[in-house]
mmCIF file with all atom_site columns, C-alpha atoms and ligand atoms in Angstrom:
data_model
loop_
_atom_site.group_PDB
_atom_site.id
_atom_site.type_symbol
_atom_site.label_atom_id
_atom_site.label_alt_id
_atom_site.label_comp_id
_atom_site.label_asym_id
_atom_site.label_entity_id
_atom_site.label_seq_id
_atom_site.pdbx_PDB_ins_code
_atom_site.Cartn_x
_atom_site.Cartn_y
_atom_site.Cartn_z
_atom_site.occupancy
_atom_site.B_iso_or_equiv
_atom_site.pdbx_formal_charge
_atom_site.auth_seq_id
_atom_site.auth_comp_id
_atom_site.auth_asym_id
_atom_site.auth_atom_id
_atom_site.pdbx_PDB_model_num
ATOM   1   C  CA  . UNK A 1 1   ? 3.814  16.526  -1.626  1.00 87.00 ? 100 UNK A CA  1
ATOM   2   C  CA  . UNK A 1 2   ? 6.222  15.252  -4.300  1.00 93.00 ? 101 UNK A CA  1
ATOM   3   C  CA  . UNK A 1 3   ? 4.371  12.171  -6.004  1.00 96.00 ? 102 UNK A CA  1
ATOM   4   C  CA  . UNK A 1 4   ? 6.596  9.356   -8.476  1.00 98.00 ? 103 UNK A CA  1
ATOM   5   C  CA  . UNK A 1 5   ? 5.490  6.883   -10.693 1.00 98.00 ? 104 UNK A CA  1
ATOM   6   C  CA  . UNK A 1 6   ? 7.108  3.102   -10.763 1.00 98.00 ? 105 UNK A CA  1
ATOM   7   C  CA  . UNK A 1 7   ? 6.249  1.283   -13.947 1.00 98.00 ? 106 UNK A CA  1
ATOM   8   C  CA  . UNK A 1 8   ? 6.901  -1.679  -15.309 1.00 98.00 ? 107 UNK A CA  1
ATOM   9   C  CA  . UNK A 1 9   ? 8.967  -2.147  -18.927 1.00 98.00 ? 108 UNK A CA  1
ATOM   10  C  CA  . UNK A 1 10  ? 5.959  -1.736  -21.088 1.00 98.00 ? 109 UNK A CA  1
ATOM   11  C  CA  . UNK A 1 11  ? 4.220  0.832   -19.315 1.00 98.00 ? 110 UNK A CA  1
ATOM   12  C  CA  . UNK A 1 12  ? 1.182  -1.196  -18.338 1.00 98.00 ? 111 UNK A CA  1
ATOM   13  C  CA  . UNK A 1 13  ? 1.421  -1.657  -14.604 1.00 98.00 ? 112 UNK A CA  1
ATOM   14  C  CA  . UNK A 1 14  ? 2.142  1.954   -12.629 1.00 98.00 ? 113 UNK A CA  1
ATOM   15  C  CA  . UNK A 1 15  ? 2.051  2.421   -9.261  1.00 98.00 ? 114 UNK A CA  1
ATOM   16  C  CA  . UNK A 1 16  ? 2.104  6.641   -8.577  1.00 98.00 ? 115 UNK A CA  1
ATOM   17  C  CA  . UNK A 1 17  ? 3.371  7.025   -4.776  1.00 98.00 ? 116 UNK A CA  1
ATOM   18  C  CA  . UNK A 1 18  ? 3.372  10.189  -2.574  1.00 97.00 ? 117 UNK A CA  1
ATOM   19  C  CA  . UNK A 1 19  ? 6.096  11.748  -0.008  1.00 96.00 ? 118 UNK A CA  1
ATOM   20  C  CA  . UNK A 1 20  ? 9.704  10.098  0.654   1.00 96.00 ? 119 UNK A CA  1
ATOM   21  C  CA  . UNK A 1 21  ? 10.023 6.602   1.175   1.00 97.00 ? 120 UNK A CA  1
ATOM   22  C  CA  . UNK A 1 22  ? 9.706  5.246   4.665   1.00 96.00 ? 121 UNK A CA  1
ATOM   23  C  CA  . UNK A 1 23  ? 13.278 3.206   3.942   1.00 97.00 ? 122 UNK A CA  1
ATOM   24  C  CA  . UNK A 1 24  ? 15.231 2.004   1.245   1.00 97.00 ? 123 UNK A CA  1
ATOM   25  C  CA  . UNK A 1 25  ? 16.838 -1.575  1.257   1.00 97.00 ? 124 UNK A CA  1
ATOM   26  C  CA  . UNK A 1 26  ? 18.345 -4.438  -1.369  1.00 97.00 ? 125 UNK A CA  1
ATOM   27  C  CA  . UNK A 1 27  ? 17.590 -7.971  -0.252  1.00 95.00 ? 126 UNK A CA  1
ATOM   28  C  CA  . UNK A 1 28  ? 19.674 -10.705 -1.757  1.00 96.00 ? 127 UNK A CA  1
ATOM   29  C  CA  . UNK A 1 29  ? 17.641 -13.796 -0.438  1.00 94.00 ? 128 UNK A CA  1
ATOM   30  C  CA  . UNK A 1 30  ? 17.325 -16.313 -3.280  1.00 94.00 ? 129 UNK A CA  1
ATOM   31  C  CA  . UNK A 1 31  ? 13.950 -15.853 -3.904  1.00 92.00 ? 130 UNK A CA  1
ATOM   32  C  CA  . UNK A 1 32  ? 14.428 -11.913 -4.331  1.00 94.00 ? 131 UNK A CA  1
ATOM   33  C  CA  . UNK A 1 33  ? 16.862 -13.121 -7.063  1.00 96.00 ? 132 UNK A CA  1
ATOM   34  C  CA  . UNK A 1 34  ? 15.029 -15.455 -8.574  1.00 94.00 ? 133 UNK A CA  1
ATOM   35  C  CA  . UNK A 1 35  ? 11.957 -13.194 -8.754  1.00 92.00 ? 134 UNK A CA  1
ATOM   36  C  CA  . UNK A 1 36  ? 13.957 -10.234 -10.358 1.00 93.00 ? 135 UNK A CA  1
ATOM   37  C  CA  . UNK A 1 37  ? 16.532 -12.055 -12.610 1.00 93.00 ? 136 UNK A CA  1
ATOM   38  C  CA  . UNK A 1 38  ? 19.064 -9.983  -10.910 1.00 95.00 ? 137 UNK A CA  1
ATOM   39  C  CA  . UNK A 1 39  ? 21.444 -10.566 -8.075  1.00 97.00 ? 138 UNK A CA  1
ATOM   40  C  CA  . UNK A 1 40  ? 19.353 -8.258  -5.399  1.00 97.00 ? 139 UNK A CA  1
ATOM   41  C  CA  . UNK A 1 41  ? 16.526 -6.728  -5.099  1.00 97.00 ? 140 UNK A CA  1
ATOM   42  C  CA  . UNK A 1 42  ? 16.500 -3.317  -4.341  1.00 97.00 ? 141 UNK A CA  1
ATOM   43  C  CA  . UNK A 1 43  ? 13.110 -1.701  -2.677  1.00 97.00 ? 142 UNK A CA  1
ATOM   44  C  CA  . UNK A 1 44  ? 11.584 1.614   -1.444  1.00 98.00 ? 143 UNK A CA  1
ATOM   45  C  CA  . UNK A 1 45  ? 8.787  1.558   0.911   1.00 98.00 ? 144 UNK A CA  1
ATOM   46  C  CA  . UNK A 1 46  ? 6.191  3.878   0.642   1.00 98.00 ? 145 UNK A CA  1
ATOM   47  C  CA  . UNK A 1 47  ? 3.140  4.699   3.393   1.00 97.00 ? 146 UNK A CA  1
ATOM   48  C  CA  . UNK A 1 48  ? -0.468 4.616   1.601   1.00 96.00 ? 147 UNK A CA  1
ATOM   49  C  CA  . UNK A 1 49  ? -2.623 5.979   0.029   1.00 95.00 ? 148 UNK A CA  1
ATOM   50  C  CA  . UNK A 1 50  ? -1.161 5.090   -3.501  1.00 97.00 ? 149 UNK A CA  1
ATOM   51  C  CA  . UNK A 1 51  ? -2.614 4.463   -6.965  1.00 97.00 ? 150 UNK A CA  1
ATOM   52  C  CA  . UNK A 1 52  ? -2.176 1.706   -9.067  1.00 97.00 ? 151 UNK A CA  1
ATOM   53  C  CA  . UNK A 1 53  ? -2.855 2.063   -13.275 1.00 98.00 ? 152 UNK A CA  1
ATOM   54  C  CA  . UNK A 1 54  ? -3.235 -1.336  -15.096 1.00 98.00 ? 153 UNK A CA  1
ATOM   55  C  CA  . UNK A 1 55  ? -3.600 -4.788  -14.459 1.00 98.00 ? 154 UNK A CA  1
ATOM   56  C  CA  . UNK A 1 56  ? -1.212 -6.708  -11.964 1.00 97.00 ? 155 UNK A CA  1
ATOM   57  C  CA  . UNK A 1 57  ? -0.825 -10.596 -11.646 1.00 97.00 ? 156 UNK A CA  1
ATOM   58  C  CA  . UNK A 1 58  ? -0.093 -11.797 -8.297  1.00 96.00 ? 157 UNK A CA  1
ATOM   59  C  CA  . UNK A 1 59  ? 1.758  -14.136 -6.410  1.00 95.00 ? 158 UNK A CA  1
ATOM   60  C  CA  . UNK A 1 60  ? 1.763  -14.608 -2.966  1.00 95.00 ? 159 UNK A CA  1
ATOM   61  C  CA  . UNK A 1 61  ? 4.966  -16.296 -1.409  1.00 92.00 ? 160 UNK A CA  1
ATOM   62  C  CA  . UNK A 1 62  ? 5.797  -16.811 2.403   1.00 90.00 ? 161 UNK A CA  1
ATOM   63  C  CA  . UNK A 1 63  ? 9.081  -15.320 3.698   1.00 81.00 ? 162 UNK A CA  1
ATOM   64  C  CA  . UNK A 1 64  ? 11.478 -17.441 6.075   1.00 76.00 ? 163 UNK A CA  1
ATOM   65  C  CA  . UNK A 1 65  ? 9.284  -15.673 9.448   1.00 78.00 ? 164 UNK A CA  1
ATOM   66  C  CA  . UNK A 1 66  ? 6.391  -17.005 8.116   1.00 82.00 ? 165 UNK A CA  1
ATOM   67  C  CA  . UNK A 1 67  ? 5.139  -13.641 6.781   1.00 88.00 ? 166 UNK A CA  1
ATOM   68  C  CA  . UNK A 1 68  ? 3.353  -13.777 2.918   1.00 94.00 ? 167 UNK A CA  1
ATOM   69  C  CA  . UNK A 1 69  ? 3.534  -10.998 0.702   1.00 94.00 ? 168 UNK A CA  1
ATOM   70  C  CA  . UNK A 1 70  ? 1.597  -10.269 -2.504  1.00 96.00 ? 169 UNK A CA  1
ATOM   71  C  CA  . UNK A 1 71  ? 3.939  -9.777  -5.127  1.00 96.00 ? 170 UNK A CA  1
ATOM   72  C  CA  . UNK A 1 72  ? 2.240  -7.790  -8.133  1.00 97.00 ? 171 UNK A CA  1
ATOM   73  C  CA  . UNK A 1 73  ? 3.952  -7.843  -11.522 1.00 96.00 ? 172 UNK A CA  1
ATOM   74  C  CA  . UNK A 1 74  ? 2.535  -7.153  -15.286 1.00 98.00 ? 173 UNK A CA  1
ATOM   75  C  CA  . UNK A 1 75  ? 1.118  -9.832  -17.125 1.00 98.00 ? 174 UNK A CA  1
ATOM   76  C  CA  . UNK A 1 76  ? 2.700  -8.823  -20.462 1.00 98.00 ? 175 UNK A CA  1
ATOM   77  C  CA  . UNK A 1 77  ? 6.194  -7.679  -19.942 1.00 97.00 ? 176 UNK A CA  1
ATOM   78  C  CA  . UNK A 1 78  ? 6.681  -9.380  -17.011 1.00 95.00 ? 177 UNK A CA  1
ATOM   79  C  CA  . UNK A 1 79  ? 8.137  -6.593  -15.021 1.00 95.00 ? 178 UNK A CA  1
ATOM   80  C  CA  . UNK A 1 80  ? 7.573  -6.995  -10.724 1.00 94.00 ? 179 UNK A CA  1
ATOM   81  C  CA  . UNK A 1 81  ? 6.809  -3.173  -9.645  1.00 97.00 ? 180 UNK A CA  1
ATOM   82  C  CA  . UNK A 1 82  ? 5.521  -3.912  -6.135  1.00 98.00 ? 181 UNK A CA  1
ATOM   83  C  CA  . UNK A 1 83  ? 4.439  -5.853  -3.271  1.00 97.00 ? 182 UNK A CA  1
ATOM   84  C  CA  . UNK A 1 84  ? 2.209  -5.458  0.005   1.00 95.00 ? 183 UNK A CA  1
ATOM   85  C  CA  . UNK A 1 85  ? 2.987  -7.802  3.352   1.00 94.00 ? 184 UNK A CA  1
ATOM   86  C  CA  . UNK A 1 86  ? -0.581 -9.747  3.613   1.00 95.00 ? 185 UNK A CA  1
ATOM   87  C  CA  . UNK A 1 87  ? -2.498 -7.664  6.346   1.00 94.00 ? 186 UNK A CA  1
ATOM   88  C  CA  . UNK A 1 88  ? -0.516 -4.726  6.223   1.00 93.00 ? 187 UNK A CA  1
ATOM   89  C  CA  . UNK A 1 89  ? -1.844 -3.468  2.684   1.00 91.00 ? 188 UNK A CA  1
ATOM   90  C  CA  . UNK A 1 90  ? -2.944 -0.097  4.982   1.00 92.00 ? 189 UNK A CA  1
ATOM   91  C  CA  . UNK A 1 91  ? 0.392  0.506   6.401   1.00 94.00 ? 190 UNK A CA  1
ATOM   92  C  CA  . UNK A 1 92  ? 2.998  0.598   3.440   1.00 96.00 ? 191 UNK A CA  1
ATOM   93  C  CA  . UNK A 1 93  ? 3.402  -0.721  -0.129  1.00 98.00 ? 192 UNK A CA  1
ATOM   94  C  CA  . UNK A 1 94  ? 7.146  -1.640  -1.112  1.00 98.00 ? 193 UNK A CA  1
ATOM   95  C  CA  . UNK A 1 95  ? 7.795  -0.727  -4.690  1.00 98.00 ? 194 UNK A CA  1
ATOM   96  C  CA  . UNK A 1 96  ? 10.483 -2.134  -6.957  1.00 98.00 ? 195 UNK A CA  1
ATOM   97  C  CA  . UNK A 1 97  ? 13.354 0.781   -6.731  1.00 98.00 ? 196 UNK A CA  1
ATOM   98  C  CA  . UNK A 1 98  ? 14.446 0.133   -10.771 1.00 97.00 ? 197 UNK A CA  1
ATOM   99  C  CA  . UNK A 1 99  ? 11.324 0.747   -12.251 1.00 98.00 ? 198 UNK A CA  1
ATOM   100 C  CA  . UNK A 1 100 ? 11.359 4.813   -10.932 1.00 98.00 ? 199 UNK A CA  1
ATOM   101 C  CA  . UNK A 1 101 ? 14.038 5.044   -13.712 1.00 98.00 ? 200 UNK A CA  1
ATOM   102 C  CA  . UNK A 1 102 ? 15.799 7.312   -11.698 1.00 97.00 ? 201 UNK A CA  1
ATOM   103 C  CA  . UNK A 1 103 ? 19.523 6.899   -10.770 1.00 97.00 ? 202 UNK A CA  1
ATOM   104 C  CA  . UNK A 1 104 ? 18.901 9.671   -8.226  1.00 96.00 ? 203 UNK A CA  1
ATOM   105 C  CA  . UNK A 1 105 ? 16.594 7.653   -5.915  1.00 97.00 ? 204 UNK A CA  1
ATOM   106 C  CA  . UNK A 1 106 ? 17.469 7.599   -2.507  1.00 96.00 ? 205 UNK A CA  1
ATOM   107 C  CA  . UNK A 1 107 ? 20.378 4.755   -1.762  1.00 95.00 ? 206 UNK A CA  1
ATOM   108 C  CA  . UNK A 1 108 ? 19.370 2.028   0.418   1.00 96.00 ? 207 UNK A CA  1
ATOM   109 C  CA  . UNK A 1 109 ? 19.862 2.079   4.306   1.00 96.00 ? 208 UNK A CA  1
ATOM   110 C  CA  . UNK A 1 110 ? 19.552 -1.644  4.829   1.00 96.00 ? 209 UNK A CA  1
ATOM   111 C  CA  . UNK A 1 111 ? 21.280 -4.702  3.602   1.00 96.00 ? 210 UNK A CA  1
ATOM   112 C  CA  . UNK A 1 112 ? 18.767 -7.604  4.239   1.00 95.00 ? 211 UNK A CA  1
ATOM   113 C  CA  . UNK A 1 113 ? 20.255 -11.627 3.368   1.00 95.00 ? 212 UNK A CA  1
ATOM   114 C  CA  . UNK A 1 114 ? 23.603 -10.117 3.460   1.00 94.00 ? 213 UNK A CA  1
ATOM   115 C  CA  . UNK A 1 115 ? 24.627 -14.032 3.961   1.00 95.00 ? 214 UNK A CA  1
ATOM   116 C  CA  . UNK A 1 116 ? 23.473 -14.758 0.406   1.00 96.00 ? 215 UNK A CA  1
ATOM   117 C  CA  . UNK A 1 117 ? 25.479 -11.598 -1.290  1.00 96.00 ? 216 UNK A CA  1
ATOM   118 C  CA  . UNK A 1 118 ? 27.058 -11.588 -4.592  1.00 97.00 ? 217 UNK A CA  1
ATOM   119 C  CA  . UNK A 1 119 ? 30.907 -11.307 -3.463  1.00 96.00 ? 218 UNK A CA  1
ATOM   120 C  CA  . UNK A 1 120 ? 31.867 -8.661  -6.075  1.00 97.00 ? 219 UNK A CA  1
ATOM   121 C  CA  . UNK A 1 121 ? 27.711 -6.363  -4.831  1.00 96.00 ? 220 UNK A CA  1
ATOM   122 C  CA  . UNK A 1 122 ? 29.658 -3.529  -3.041  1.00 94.00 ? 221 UNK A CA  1
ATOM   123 C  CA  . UNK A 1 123 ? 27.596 -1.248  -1.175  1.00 93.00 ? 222 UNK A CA  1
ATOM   124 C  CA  . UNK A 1 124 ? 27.087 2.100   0.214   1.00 91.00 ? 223 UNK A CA  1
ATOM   125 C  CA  . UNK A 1 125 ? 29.879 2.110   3.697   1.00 92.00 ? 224 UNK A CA  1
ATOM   126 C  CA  . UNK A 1 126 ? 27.054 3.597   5.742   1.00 93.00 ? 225 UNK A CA  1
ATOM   127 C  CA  . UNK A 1 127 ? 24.036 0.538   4.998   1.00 95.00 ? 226 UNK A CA  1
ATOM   128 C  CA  . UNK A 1 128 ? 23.229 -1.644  7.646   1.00 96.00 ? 227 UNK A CA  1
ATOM   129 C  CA  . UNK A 1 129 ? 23.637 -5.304  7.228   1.00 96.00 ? 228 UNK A CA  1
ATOM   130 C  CA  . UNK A 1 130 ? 21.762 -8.004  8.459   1.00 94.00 ? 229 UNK A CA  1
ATOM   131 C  CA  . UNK A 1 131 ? 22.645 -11.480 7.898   1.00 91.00 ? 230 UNK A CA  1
ATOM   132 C  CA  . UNK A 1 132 ? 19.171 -12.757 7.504   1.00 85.00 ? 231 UNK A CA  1
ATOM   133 C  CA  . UNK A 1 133 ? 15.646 -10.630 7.553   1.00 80.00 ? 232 UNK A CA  1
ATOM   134 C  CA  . UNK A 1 134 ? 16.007 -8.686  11.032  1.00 75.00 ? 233 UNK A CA  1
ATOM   135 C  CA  . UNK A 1 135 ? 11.941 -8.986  11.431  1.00 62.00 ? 234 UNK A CA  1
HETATM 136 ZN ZN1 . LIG B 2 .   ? 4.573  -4.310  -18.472 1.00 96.26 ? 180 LIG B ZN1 1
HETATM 137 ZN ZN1 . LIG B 2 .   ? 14.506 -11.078 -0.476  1.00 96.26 ? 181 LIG B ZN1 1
#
């Protein structure tokens, strides 16, 4: 099965996943930007088991459904590489789709917060957009 690694600017925090991602999205709630500095986030979701190599800091923050995720990120570059939805850690791990540092990754399939877009983010014709999170 083909295996990648995500990792985060200094090399520090990996996370090696294995098979195709389950989905592919960018989010571009306000707290997705604020947490990556850009104007989306872009994320691949992967189904355990995965392995992790260094030492994450979390934070946990609740979504608008009242769902929390863990957000891990590395404690000296700063870098976010992945996040679990609290009591689904067994089910799927969504990973950061910038730190596989590899323009060839799958494009994303679902526009989530499409309400809070940047005007001039164009994206793929065929991604589905949903004004808000569709869960
Ligand atoms: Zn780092
Ligand atoms: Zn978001």
């Amino acid at each position: 099965m083909r295996s990648r690694i995500a990792s985060c600017t200094c090399g520090q925090l990996r996370i090696e996943v294995k098979g195709e991602p389950q989905g592919v999205g960018v989010c571009h709630c306000f707290a997705c930007q604020s947490r990556t500095g850009s104007v989306f986030a872009a994320l691949a979701s992967f189904r355990p088991p995965y392995t992790v190599y260094g030492r994450a800091t979390e934070y946990l923050r609740k979504g608008d459904q009242g769902a929390s995720y863990t957000f891990r990120f590395c404690p000296v570059c700063g870098s976010t590489v992945f996040h679990n939805e609290v009591g689904y850690e067994d089910r799927s791990v969504a990973v950061a789709v910038g730190c596989f540092s590899d323009p060839g990754f799958p494009p994303p399939e679902v526009s989530v917060y499409d309400c809070r877009r940047h005007g001039w983010v164009d994206l793929p014709q065929a991604t589905v957009r949903y004004d808000k999170d569709p869960d």
